[in-house]
């Protein structure tokens, strides 16, 4: 066998050297010098082969996007089934398990387990009260739920009604007038939404609710005023499709839990409680009408209420699923990665665009059953094709991998780059398929063409022979798994057919897929991956100019929080609460959406943002590619703008 394999000691030395300098130039990259052989460019698939590919894509995609997989949330039943599905196909393609079992490294496995996104699990929840000498115990899941931002603890206390819990609303409205009972040591009853008209619509906003209806500031306001617990309830009669909805421990969460127990209860159960606790026997609707006019705090002394909550944050394990097609000869220890994330939003636990979609299954047909199906199709076609190649033709090994937990912050791909099957320096190129199913008017985005020397030229024949309109982008950054590899100095190519209104909604379904488009994208990706595995020349990593990374850098934190919006806030201390736009930076999401200097941003996806501080949690929680609804005041007029966020320094 090949002498090129440098004895171990030397390879370690070179590995370190690689880490120190531009790694591709190390002798480690033992690919023979630029060959004199004519350039291998695999031809585009014929109409028949594309038609066959469409059928295979349809099989995979409609299966993975079937509600039976419940939106493939990491660590969930549906997520595990999707991993089983991918592994089954890898096995039936005769590919080798990519990983070693953590407990028994001699045992090969297709699975690389890692901690997925955290979610809340209820350890304990109780809600009961005594009034008029009678004890009432309410049923969890039916009459009430603990909310995900709740603190843990047990509190027994009298009630106090604080209306909408709004510190500062329109026209100086406040739920906490200077005079009136204190909240100290009591359990506060807070109404959802804001002062409304007889018909249940907002008095302060023409569509939906104004920024003042934000939930977290209400709970914060009550607890800051001494409340020892919070009962949150939908305001009876409100015109909102969530009126009968009981939020859950995972639908309403926060970065940090509050110090007091916080539950949400149904209108009926709170109405019965308030009637019993109020010496005048008023109903919850009576109280709503009271605070529709002006903010008041009312003691409800005739009941003693106990709330008991305990939540545990759990991070279930989830799996990257990987398989290898071993290489041959001098290139065998070099790796090409063909990857796609198979996870999605489940029942809308994370990443939903509209709160009202929470709780619904998000099939994720385009995001990313399409890319996963493309990856499986490419695995099949390459496995078939290499069987026809001369057995000793030098060829890189190919890792096919389904990543998990991409939606919660590229967790699977980042975990892989930190726990690779071979040193990350041996990874010559990563091809990422994320949302390839909705080819439309817009050209296919091909990101990362600037991440290897001469890459754009090398890719050109594939783009040209693909009969696809392609928008090539230099940067290797972006809102998907290739960014983890780019950060580890691996040349990348990201294929993406573009945003659409169904993105991150329950409506991202298989019926909307452009099968012919997806087959064309997958065919081009197949040809690029195959030829990349056979390419005699080394891949020399380069980082397009606008992104500098220094040696030994940890992969950047999850793309989440690294978005670019494109304004610099101005100095502002006006009456109206909000963020003054001081300057709009050119070529940014904000400028593309039409924001102007002197606009006053007051809402971010219907959440109040009265200051930059209040805006930051929402800003940092956003992900490149997200479309956010920004509400602002321009010359006093309220206007809405849909802004598509981009990765800082990224093209999209
Ligand atoms: Zn995706």
XYZ file of C-alpha atoms and ligand atoms in Angstrom:
653
model
C 0.000 0.000 0.000
C 0.893 3.618 -0.473
C 3.952 5.053 0.858
C 2.312 8.296 1.241
C 1.172 7.372 4.639
C 3.634 9.244 6.832
C 4.552 7.446 10.118
C 2.288 8.489 13.020
C 4.695 10.797 14.871
C 5.200 12.807 11.724
C 1.416 12.960 11.014
C 0.735 14.380 14.448
C 3.471 16.982 13.832
C 1.887 17.880 10.548
C -1.589 17.956 12.128
C -0.371 20.585 14.558
C 1.377 22.438 11.730
C -1.877 22.273 9.780
C -3.623 23.809 12.712
C -0.972 26.514 12.774
C -0.984 27.359 9.023
C -3.369 26.906 6.084
C -3.973 23.206 6.607
C -4.394 22.055 3.032
C -0.721 22.686 2.280
C 0.468 19.998 4.728
C 1.913 16.807 3.321
C -0.941 15.254 5.332
C -3.082 16.073 2.329
C -1.466 13.323 0.350
C -3.476 13.859 -2.806
C -1.154 13.514 -5.827
C -0.146 16.816 -7.472
C -2.511 18.379 -9.993
C -3.088 15.533 -12.403
C -2.562 15.650 -16.082
C -5.776 13.623 -16.435
C -8.658 15.400 -18.216
C -11.001 16.984 -15.686
C -13.748 14.585 -14.587
C -17.161 16.292 -14.827
C -20.041 13.885 -14.397
C -22.806 14.718 -16.838
C -26.244 15.891 -15.746
C -28.808 13.157 -15.274
C -31.024 12.211 -18.198
C -34.744 12.930 -18.153
C -35.375 9.272 -17.209
C -32.883 9.324 -14.364
C -34.338 12.614 -13.077
C -37.830 11.146 -13.264
C -36.651 8.131 -11.274
C -35.008 10.450 -8.766
C -38.253 12.371 -8.349
C -40.043 9.163 -7.347
C -37.382 8.296 -4.806
C -37.398 11.820 -3.403
C -41.166 11.691 -3.164
C -40.998 8.420 -1.224
C -38.505 9.735 1.306
C -39.965 13.211 1.645
C -43.639 12.321 1.951
C -42.644 9.701 4.521
C -40.513 12.026 6.666
C -43.048 14.859 6.376
C -45.931 12.592 7.361
C -47.571 13.811 10.613
C -46.736 10.310 11.921
C -43.221 11.700 12.450
C -44.715 14.577 14.467
C -42.355 17.203 13.045
C -39.195 15.223 13.965
C -38.339 17.159 17.149
C -34.914 16.125 18.554
C -35.206 13.454 21.248
C -38.928 12.985 20.614
C -40.717 9.862 19.315
C -40.897 11.385 15.828
C -37.251 12.444 15.905
C -36.155 8.926 16.852
C -38.297 7.363 14.123
C -36.719 9.665 11.547
C -33.255 8.587 12.741
C -34.320 4.926 12.428
C -35.589 5.626 8.920
C -32.295 7.168 7.796
C -30.239 4.389 9.415
C -32.403 1.709 7.734
C -31.682 3.207 4.327
C -27.966 3.528 5.051
C -27.889 -0.134 6.035
C -29.801 -1.161 2.912
C -27.370 0.787 0.731
C -24.580 -1.312 2.229
C -22.834 1.694 3.743
C -20.635 1.376 6.805
C -21.555 2.717 10.253
C -19.685 6.020 10.685
C -19.308 6.135 14.438
C -17.968 4.080 17.312
C -20.233 3.194 20.224
C -19.431 5.546 23.133
C -19.395 2.715 25.690
C -17.671 0.144 23.506
C -15.439 1.809 20.890
C -14.871 -1.531 19.174
C -18.571 -1.527 18.238
C -19.387 0.415 15.047
C -22.683 2.360 15.034
C -24.614 4.658 12.727
C -25.506 6.896 15.704
C -23.672 9.791 17.324
C -25.737 10.734 20.392
C -25.447 14.248 21.888
C -27.559 16.451 24.166
C -30.433 18.018 22.216
C -32.308 21.225 22.950
C -33.582 21.525 26.490
C -37.254 21.509 27.286
C -39.236 21.621 30.458
C -40.712 18.626 32.210
C -43.227 18.986 35.003
C -42.199 17.269 38.226
C -45.064 18.656 40.221
C -48.047 21.006 39.706
C -50.941 21.731 42.009
C -53.663 24.363 42.260
C -56.358 24.393 44.946
C -58.228 26.835 47.109
C -60.656 27.067 49.978
C -63.550 29.524 49.981
C -66.831 29.620 51.865
C -65.497 26.677 53.915
C -65.209 24.487 50.801
C -61.959 23.041 49.364
C -61.602 23.014 45.563
C -58.835 21.103 43.796
C -58.242 21.837 40.132
C -57.069 19.384 37.494
C -53.675 19.861 35.834
C -53.774 19.833 32.039
C -57.533 20.470 32.141
C -58.117 23.444 34.417
C -54.577 24.754 34.575
C -50.959 24.281 33.545
C -47.689 25.423 35.075
C -45.925 27.709 32.576
C -42.334 27.201 31.454
C -41.176 30.509 32.975
C -42.450 29.511 36.402
C -40.209 29.277 39.433
C -40.359 26.172 41.637
C -42.113 26.266 45.006
C -45.332 26.122 46.985
C -47.261 29.239 48.021
C -50.471 29.634 49.964
C -51.868 33.152 49.969
C -54.921 35.307 49.371
C -55.671 36.641 45.891
C -55.299 40.080 44.393
C -56.698 41.001 40.980
C -54.315 43.200 38.954
C -56.191 43.399 35.659
C -53.967 43.313 32.560
C -50.782 43.798 34.620
C -49.568 46.549 32.304
C -47.170 49.073 33.857
C -47.433 51.638 31.101
C -50.020 51.409 28.344
C -51.651 53.818 25.921
C -52.653 57.254 27.136
C -50.833 56.697 30.446
C -52.920 53.628 31.284
C -51.437 51.634 34.145
C -52.729 48.538 35.903
C -50.855 49.633 39.004
C -52.219 53.044 40.021
C -50.313 54.659 42.898
C -53.245 54.155 45.271
C -54.790 50.765 45.929
C -53.960 47.478 47.672
C -50.393 46.183 47.665
C -49.462 42.916 46.013
C -47.028 41.984 48.774
C -47.305 38.289 49.721
C -50.404 37.671 47.584
C -51.140 35.612 44.496
C -51.843 37.912 41.549
C -54.526 37.175 38.959
C -53.420 38.655 35.608
C -55.521 38.962 32.446
C -54.025 38.189 29.019
C -54.193 40.813 26.238
C -55.065 44.485 26.998
C -58.031 46.832 27.509
C -60.657 45.980 24.942
C -63.916 47.126 23.419
C -67.259 45.422 23.991
C -66.569 43.185 20.955
C -63.345 41.882 22.456
C -60.995 43.792 20.178
C -58.101 45.885 21.441
C -58.667 49.520 22.339
C -55.027 50.179 21.523
C -54.321 48.385 18.259
C -56.099 47.972 14.928
C -54.802 44.466 14.257
C -54.263 42.023 17.066
C -52.778 43.463 20.266
C -50.312 46.256 20.883
C -46.916 45.868 22.446
C -48.362 46.274 25.910
C -49.942 42.814 25.709
C -46.549 41.135 26.006
C -46.716 38.389 28.673
C -43.315 38.487 30.350
C -43.379 42.184 31.335
C -46.760 41.574 33.057
C -45.440 38.716 35.193
C -42.259 40.654 35.947
C -44.288 43.697 37.010
C -46.435 41.706 39.475
C -43.508 39.822 41.005
C -41.422 43.025 41.279
C -44.354 44.435 43.313
C -44.169 41.526 45.787
C -46.603 38.947 44.372
C -45.696 35.459 45.643
C -47.416 33.671 42.793
C -49.192 34.390 39.507
C -52.363 32.987 37.949
C -52.507 34.000 34.295
C -55.854 33.754 32.441
C -57.215 34.649 29.006
C -59.447 37.720 29.300
C -63.032 36.476 28.809
C -64.655 37.677 25.588
C -61.363 38.573 23.908
C -61.376 38.271 20.119
C -58.370 35.961 19.736
C -58.080 32.373 18.470
C -56.141 31.510 21.598
C -59.111 32.387 23.834
C -59.752 28.758 24.799
C -56.101 27.801 24.704
C -54.260 26.773 27.843
C -50.574 27.475 27.258
C -48.140 24.812 28.442
C -44.819 24.345 30.204
C -43.131 24.353 26.797
C -45.218 26.833 24.869
C -44.460 29.746 27.185
C -40.870 29.680 28.363
C -38.244 32.238 29.206
C -34.508 32.446 29.385
C -34.520 32.511 33.165
C -37.434 31.261 35.313
C -39.164 33.790 37.586
C -38.736 33.482 41.331
C -42.406 32.648 41.969
C -44.787 29.901 40.804
C -46.626 30.934 37.622
C -49.582 28.974 36.263
C -52.165 29.537 33.524
C -55.756 28.542 34.286
C -58.922 28.351 32.217
C -61.434 31.182 32.183
C -64.079 28.945 33.835
C -61.894 27.875 36.740
C -60.635 31.433 37.431
C -64.149 32.817 37.085
C -65.387 30.391 39.768
C -62.435 31.286 42.013
C -62.866 35.057 41.617
C -66.612 34.878 42.276
C -65.899 32.923 45.474
C -63.017 35.169 46.592
C -64.714 38.517 45.908
C -66.954 39.702 48.741
C -69.258 41.192 46.019
C -69.289 37.916 44.054
C -68.298 39.656 40.817
C -67.431 37.536 37.766
C -64.163 37.542 35.873
C -65.978 39.303 33.011
C -67.163 41.986 35.451
C -63.574 42.528 36.463
C -62.439 42.633 32.822
C -64.915 45.351 32.043
C -63.711 47.256 35.084
C -60.116 47.326 33.877
C -61.092 47.977 30.257
C -61.882 51.456 31.530
C -59.006 52.056 33.937
C -56.347 50.120 35.770
C -57.258 49.052 39.309
C -55.929 46.545 41.809
C -58.609 44.694 43.789
C -58.101 42.514 46.835
C -60.067 39.221 46.781
C -59.792 38.173 50.429
C -62.444 35.433 50.676
C -60.309 32.613 49.340
C -57.007 31.043 50.339
C -55.162 29.725 47.315
C -52.311 27.233 47.074
C -50.108 26.863 44.008
C -47.443 24.185 43.868
C -44.961 23.953 40.995
C -41.773 22.091 40.168
C -40.254 22.019 36.680
C -37.081 20.287 35.511
C -35.165 21.434 32.473
C -34.178 18.278 30.574
C -31.901 17.835 27.579
C -32.807 14.509 25.999
C -30.161 12.903 23.856
C -30.636 12.958 20.096
C -28.556 11.397 17.326
C -26.597 12.440 14.319
C -27.004 9.481 11.935
C -23.971 8.804 9.785
C -22.683 6.266 7.261
C -19.464 6.003 5.290
C -18.699 4.918 1.772
C -15.027 4.079 2.221
C -12.537 5.620 -0.188
C -9.793 3.938 -2.168
C -6.075 4.487 -2.473
C -4.172 7.677 -1.740
C -7.328 9.676 -1.147
C -9.073 7.194 1.143
C -8.253 9.077 4.346
C -9.663 12.325 2.951
C -13.350 12.872 3.551
C -16.226 14.495 1.697
C -19.324 15.156 3.850
C -22.827 15.128 2.347
C -25.097 16.410 5.097
C -28.644 17.541 5.843
C -30.469 18.133 9.103
C -33.443 15.813 9.606
C -34.869 17.486 12.715
C -37.623 20.055 12.675
C -39.931 21.940 15.047
C -42.066 19.041 16.300
C -45.272 20.498 17.756
C -43.770 23.962 17.600
C -41.634 23.634 20.719
C -39.019 26.036 19.312
C -38.574 28.252 16.312
C -42.211 28.854 15.421
C -42.821 32.052 13.537
C -46.297 32.659 14.922
C -47.191 31.935 18.554
C -50.608 30.782 17.385
C -48.897 27.874 15.588
C -47.536 26.486 18.854
C -48.860 23.035 19.664
C -49.430 22.163 16.002
C -47.344 19.560 14.163
C -44.805 21.242 11.855
C -44.220 18.624 9.085
C -41.121 20.407 7.773
C -41.504 19.018 4.242
C -39.126 21.559 2.744
C -37.276 22.214 6.020
C -35.691 19.795 5.890
C -37.291 16.555 4.758
C -36.294 17.757 1.284
C -32.571 17.995 2.075
C -32.594 14.714 4.006
C -34.265 12.996 1.055
C -31.714 14.552 -1.270
C -28.872 13.256 0.913
C -30.353 9.710 0.875
C -30.808 9.882 -2.901
C -27.203 11.005 -3.386
C -25.996 8.168 -1.127
C -27.844 5.676 -3.299
C -26.621 7.111 -6.605
C -23.002 7.384 -5.501
C -23.012 3.881 -4.027
C -24.374 2.613 -7.358
C -21.887 4.661 -9.411
C -18.686 3.842 -7.552
C -19.457 0.165 -7.958
C -18.940 0.762 -11.672
C -15.609 2.580 -11.238
C -12.214 0.850 -11.640
C -11.680 -0.738 -8.207
C -8.331 0.977 -7.684
C -9.383 4.459 -8.823
C -8.216 6.738 -5.977
C -11.258 8.152 -4.213
C -11.960 10.046 -1.019
C -14.209 8.489 1.565
C -17.707 9.967 1.761
C -19.593 10.532 5.007
C -23.359 10.788 4.573
C -24.897 12.315 7.674
C -28.307 13.350 8.952
C -27.771 16.019 11.612
C -30.157 16.569 14.478
C -30.922 19.689 16.517
C -30.131 22.121 13.723
C -33.245 24.174 14.390
C -32.192 24.858 17.963
C -28.814 26.234 16.932
C -26.823 23.973 14.609
C -26.197 21.750 17.635
C -25.763 18.459 15.733
C -23.263 19.711 13.157
C -21.339 21.677 15.763
C -21.174 18.587 17.960
C -19.938 16.575 14.968
C -17.158 19.068 14.122
C -16.040 18.834 17.733
C -16.271 15.003 17.684
C -15.391 14.083 14.086
C -14.864 10.478 12.932
C -11.414 11.454 11.586
C -9.441 14.639 12.374
C -11.435 17.632 11.092
C -8.422 18.536 8.909
C -9.087 15.379 6.902
C -12.479 16.750 5.867
C -11.914 18.270 2.448
C -15.405 19.491 1.625
C -18.892 19.637 3.163
C -22.017 19.768 0.987
C -25.106 20.897 2.899
C -28.659 20.464 1.625
C -31.173 22.537 3.567
C -34.536 23.392 1.978
C -34.136 22.244 -1.626
C -37.831 21.548 -2.214
C -39.339 24.859 -3.159
C -37.525 25.916 -6.290
C -39.481 28.804 -7.741
C -38.825 32.118 -9.464
C -35.848 32.841 -7.303
C -32.525 31.268 -8.306
C -31.122 28.390 -6.281
C -28.731 29.796 -3.685
C -25.283 28.174 -3.705
C -23.374 29.473 -0.696
C -19.692 28.946 0.083
C -18.210 29.106 -3.400
C -15.467 31.301 -1.928
C -14.376 28.813 0.724
C -11.723 26.909 -1.282
C -9.102 28.029 -3.767
C -10.440 27.976 -7.315
C -13.716 26.591 -6.010
C -15.995 28.846 -8.046
C -14.237 27.777 -11.238
C -14.333 24.119 -10.231
C -18.056 24.327 -9.517
C -18.945 26.300 -12.648
C -19.433 23.327 -15.027
C -21.940 21.769 -12.605
C -23.873 24.999 -12.267
C -23.885 25.499 -16.029
C -25.005 21.966 -16.869
C -27.699 21.893 -14.173
C -30.394 23.842 -16.116
C -30.908 25.695 -12.850
C -30.724 29.445 -12.241
C -28.049 29.724 -9.560
C -27.064 32.620 -7.291
C -23.531 31.802 -6.133
C -22.542 33.322 -2.792
C -18.989 33.555 -1.525
C -19.508 33.229 2.193
C -19.444 29.966 4.063
C -21.444 31.463 6.876
C -25.134 30.995 7.066
C -28.115 29.714 8.989
C -27.458 26.030 8.567
C -25.054 23.204 9.301
C -22.392 24.142 6.776
C -21.567 27.094 9.053
C -20.228 24.677 11.673
C -17.862 23.128 9.116
C -16.868 26.483 7.688
C -15.954 27.590 11.197
C -13.733 24.503 11.417
C -12.019 25.602 8.192
C -13.638 23.018 5.933
C -14.657 24.241 2.445
C -18.442 24.145 2.144
C -21.254 24.361 -0.380
C -24.771 25.168 0.778
C -27.758 24.568 -1.507
C -31.045 26.332 -0.724
C -34.072 27.036 -2.904
C -35.182 30.026 -0.827
C -37.616 31.343 1.701
C -41.366 30.961 1.404
C -44.404 31.918 3.501
C -44.693 28.358 4.846
C -41.218 28.456 6.356
C -41.413 27.287 9.986
C -45.177 26.958 9.796
C -47.501 23.923 10.006
C -48.191 24.581 6.344
C -44.727 23.495 5.156
C -46.220 20.351 3.642
C -45.233 17.844 0.929
C -47.999 18.974 -1.410
C -46.115 22.252 -2.016
C -42.839 20.614 -3.016
C -41.432 21.239 -6.497
C -40.335 17.663 -7.229
C -38.702 18.392 -10.562
C -36.735 21.249 -9.012
C -35.651 19.106 -6.073
C -34.498 16.332 -8.396
C -32.428 18.784 -10.428
C -30.799 20.192 -7.291
C -30.083 16.694 -5.968
C -28.687 15.609 -9.339
C -26.269 18.537 -9.374
C -25.284 17.879 -5.767
C -24.718 14.185 -6.566
C -22.373 15.071 -9.418
C -20.441 17.590 -7.319
C -20.055 15.154 -4.422
C -19.002 12.258 -6.642
C -16.454 14.290 -8.576
C -15.186 15.924 -5.397
C -14.443 12.455 -4.062
C -12.475 11.657 -7.213
C -10.775 15.008 -7.618
C -7.006 14.491 -7.597
C -6.191 18.039 -6.481
C -6.387 18.944 -2.815
C -9.082 21.303 -1.525
C -7.371 24.400 -0.139
C -9.554 26.199 2.376
C -9.936 29.948 2.030
C -12.222 32.317 3.929
C -13.914 34.972 1.821
C -12.497 38.361 2.797
C -15.221 39.586 5.063
C -14.863 36.760 7.530
C -11.619 36.411 9.561
C -11.116 33.644 12.057
C -7.994 33.211 14.198
C -6.256 29.934 14.952
C -7.778 27.494 17.426
C -11.028 29.397 17.344
C -13.924 27.582 18.858
C -16.714 27.298 16.316
C -18.715 30.513 16.630
C -21.632 30.252 19.018
C -24.821 29.049 17.438
C -25.767 31.195 14.542
C -28.677 32.136 16.696
C -27.810 35.671 18.080
C -25.401 36.358 15.256
C -27.963 37.896 13.025
C -27.657 41.114 11.162
C -30.588 43.537 11.253
C -29.007 46.741 10.043
C -29.904 49.728 12.205
C -27.980 51.762 14.754
C -30.330 52.957 17.465
C -30.589 56.721 18.021
C -30.678 58.574 21.314
C -34.286 58.747 22.464
C -36.251 59.536 25.598
C -39.671 60.441 24.206
C -43.083 59.681 25.742
C -43.875 56.872 23.384
C -41.828 53.792 24.353
C -39.705 52.188 21.650
C -36.344 52.054 19.845
C -35.512 55.062 17.713
C -33.833 54.189 14.419
C -30.793 56.454 14.298
C -29.352 55.124 11.037
C -30.268 52.362 8.582
C -27.181 50.597 7.221
C -27.196 50.001 3.448
C -27.649 46.498 2.021
C -29.035 45.181 5.284
C -32.314 43.449 6.131
C -33.656 46.667 7.641
C -32.847 48.719 4.517
C -34.208 45.994 2.227
C -37.463 46.006 4.206
C -37.801 49.794 3.941
C -37.046 51.012 7.465
C -36.014 54.645 7.718
C -34.081 56.831 10.144
C -36.402 58.318 12.837
C -38.741 55.358 12.691
C -39.683 54.221 16.217
C -39.662 50.413 16.525
C -42.332 49.410 19.071
C -42.995 45.730 18.390
C -40.971 42.669 17.296
C -43.229 39.810 16.213
C -46.038 41.318 18.331
C -43.803 41.446 21.388
C -43.397 44.783 23.025
C -39.915 46.299 22.732
C -39.972 49.507 24.730
C -36.164 49.722 24.798
C -33.051 48.141 23.307
C -32.778 46.145 26.542
C -36.280 44.785 26.080
C -35.518 44.068 22.419
C -32.306 42.083 23.031
C -33.896 38.811 24.261
C -36.037 38.622 21.135
C -33.109 39.734 18.930
C -30.791 37.086 20.340
C -33.428 34.423 20.056
C -33.864 35.082 16.340
C -32.192 32.940 13.698
C -30.881 33.974 10.313
C -33.590 33.372 7.726
C -36.348 34.196 10.183
C -38.932 36.677 8.880
C -39.883 38.981 11.725
C -42.820 41.343 11.812
C -41.488 44.730 12.910
C -44.110 47.275 14.000
C -43.003 50.894 14.095
C -44.317 54.423 14.314
C -43.462 56.759 11.391
C -44.685 60.296 11.879
C -47.049 58.895 14.538
C -48.565 56.330 12.161
C -48.272 52.623 13.100
C -46.787 50.521 10.258
C -45.761 46.863 9.910
C -42.731 45.556 8.023
C -41.706 41.921 7.343
C -37.903 41.763 7.720
C -35.939 38.658 6.613
C -32.962 38.352 8.949
C -29.445 37.466 7.735
C -26.416 35.906 9.352
C -23.855 38.486 10.452
C -21.384 38.643 7.582
C -23.490 35.951 5.718
C -25.048 36.467 2.282
C -28.634 35.453 3.106
Zn -33.656 23.877 8.039
